[in-house]
PDB file of C-alpha atoms in Angstrom:
ATOM      1  CA  ASP Q   1       0.228  -0.145  -0.147  1.00 77.00           C
ATOM      2  CA  GLU Q   2       1.477   3.305  -0.862  1.00 85.00           C
ATOM      3  CA  GLU Q   3      -0.427   5.377   1.461  1.00 85.00           C
ATOM      4  CA  MET Q   4       1.273   3.382   4.249  1.00 81.00           C
ATOM      5  CA  TYR Q   5       5.049   3.068   2.631  1.00 83.00           C
ATOM      6  CA  ALA Q   6       4.477   6.989   2.714  1.00 84.00           C
ATOM      7  CA  ARG Q   7       3.346   7.375   6.211  1.00 82.00           C
ATOM      8  CA  THR Q   8       6.035   4.901   7.759  1.00 80.00           C
ATOM      9  CA  TYR Q   9       9.116   6.744   5.285  1.00 84.00           C
ATOM     10  CA  LEU Q  10       7.925  10.144   6.966  1.00 84.00           C
ATOM     11  CA  PHE Q  11       7.417   9.203  10.327  1.00 81.00           C
ATOM     12  CA  SER Q  12      10.908   7.131  10.033  1.00 81.00           C
ATOM     13  CA  HIS Q  13      12.475  10.190   8.859  1.00 84.00           C
ATOM     14  CA  LEU Q  14      10.833  12.721  11.277  1.00 83.00           C
ATOM     15  CA  ILE Q  15      11.771  10.281  14.232  1.00 80.00           C
ATOM     16  CA  GLY Q  16      15.473  10.079  13.372  1.00 81.00           C
ATOM     17  CA  ALA Q  17      15.732  13.817  13.147  1.00 84.00           C
ATOM     18  CA  VAL Q  18      14.446  14.333  16.796  1.00 81.00           C
ATOM     19  CA  ILE Q  19      16.657  11.150  18.036  1.00 78.00           C
ATOM     20  CA  ARG Q  20      19.418  12.560  16.132  1.00 82.00           C
ATOM     21  CA  LEU Q  21      18.393  16.053  18.096  1.00 82.00           C
ATOM     22  CA  ALA Q  22      18.804  14.553  21.468  1.00 80.00           C
ATOM     23  CA  ALA Q  23      21.618  12.313  21.194  1.00 79.00           C
ATOM     24  CA  VAL Q  24      23.457  16.104  20.495  1.00 83.00           C
ATOM     25  CA  SER Q  25      22.264  17.525  24.000  1.00 84.00           C
ATOM     26  CA  GLU Q  26      21.168  13.778  26.153  1.00 84.00           C
ATOM     27  CA  GLU Q  27      22.943  10.410  25.295  1.00 82.00           C
ATOM     28  CA  THR Q  28      20.540   8.457  27.061  1.00 85.00           C
ATOM     29  CA  LEU Q  29      17.538  10.128  25.872  1.00 83.00           C
ATOM     30  CA  ALA Q  30      18.295   9.327  22.497  1.00 80.00           C
ATOM     31  CA  ARG Q  31      19.220   5.727  23.391  1.00 83.00           C
ATOM     32  CA  ARG Q  32      16.029   5.273  24.589  1.00 86.00           C
ATOM     33  CA  MET Q  33      14.166   7.081  22.284  1.00 82.00           C
ATOM     34  CA  LEU Q  34      15.637   4.801  19.413  1.00 82.00           C
ATOM     35  CA  ASP Q  35      14.558   1.865  21.485  1.00 88.00           C
ATOM     36  CA  GLU Q  36      11.256   2.437  21.508  1.00 87.00           C
ATOM     37  CA  TRP Q  37      11.017   3.689  17.862  1.00 80.00           C
ATOM     38  CA  LYS Q  38      12.323   0.604  16.860  1.00 83.00           C
ATOM     39  CA  ARG Q  39       9.689  -1.701  18.853  1.00 87.00           C
ATOM     40  CA  VAL Q  40       7.217   0.559  17.196  1.00 83.00           C
ATOM     41  CA  ILE Q  41       8.006   0.279  13.773  1.00 78.00           C
ATOM     42  CA  ARG Q  42       8.942  -3.803  14.163  1.00 83.00           C
ATOM     43  CA  GLY Q  43       5.199  -3.862  15.757  1.00 84.00           C
ATOM     44  CA  SER Q  44       3.631  -2.139  12.467  1.00 78.00           C
ATOM     45  CA  LEU Q  45       5.433  -3.785  10.046  1.00 71.00           C
ATOM     46  CA  PHE Q  46       4.696  -7.199  11.676  1.00 70.00           C
ATOM     47  CA  ALA Q  47       0.897  -5.797  11.843  1.00 68.00           C
ATOM     48  CA  VAL Q  48       1.000  -4.934   8.435  1.00 59.00           C
ATOM     49  CA  THR Q  49       2.509  -7.910   7.122  1.00 57.00           C
ATOM     50  CA  GLY Q  50      -0.357 -10.015   8.771  1.00 57.00           C
ATOM     51  CA  GLN Q  51      -3.145  -8.155   7.643  1.00 59.00           C
ATOM     52  CA  ASN Q  52      -1.396  -8.326   3.681  1.00 58.00           C
ATOM     53  CA  ALA Q  53      -0.923 -12.331   4.757  1.00 57.00           C
ATOM     54  CA  ALA Q  54      -4.904 -12.828   5.688  1.00 57.00           C
ATOM     55  CA  ALA Q  55      -6.125 -10.816   2.861  1.00 55.00           C
TER      56      ALA Q  55
END
């Protein structure tokens, strides 16, 4: 789905920019944000993959 791809792409870049900004000022916070971001993205990708497989 192109719309989902576009949303994920935009979300990834925006969150990446926030994490890079946080890394400059507070590395520990940036690490926690990155770990949470990875967890959310992995969960989203598996949910989308599961929906596509069921369709």
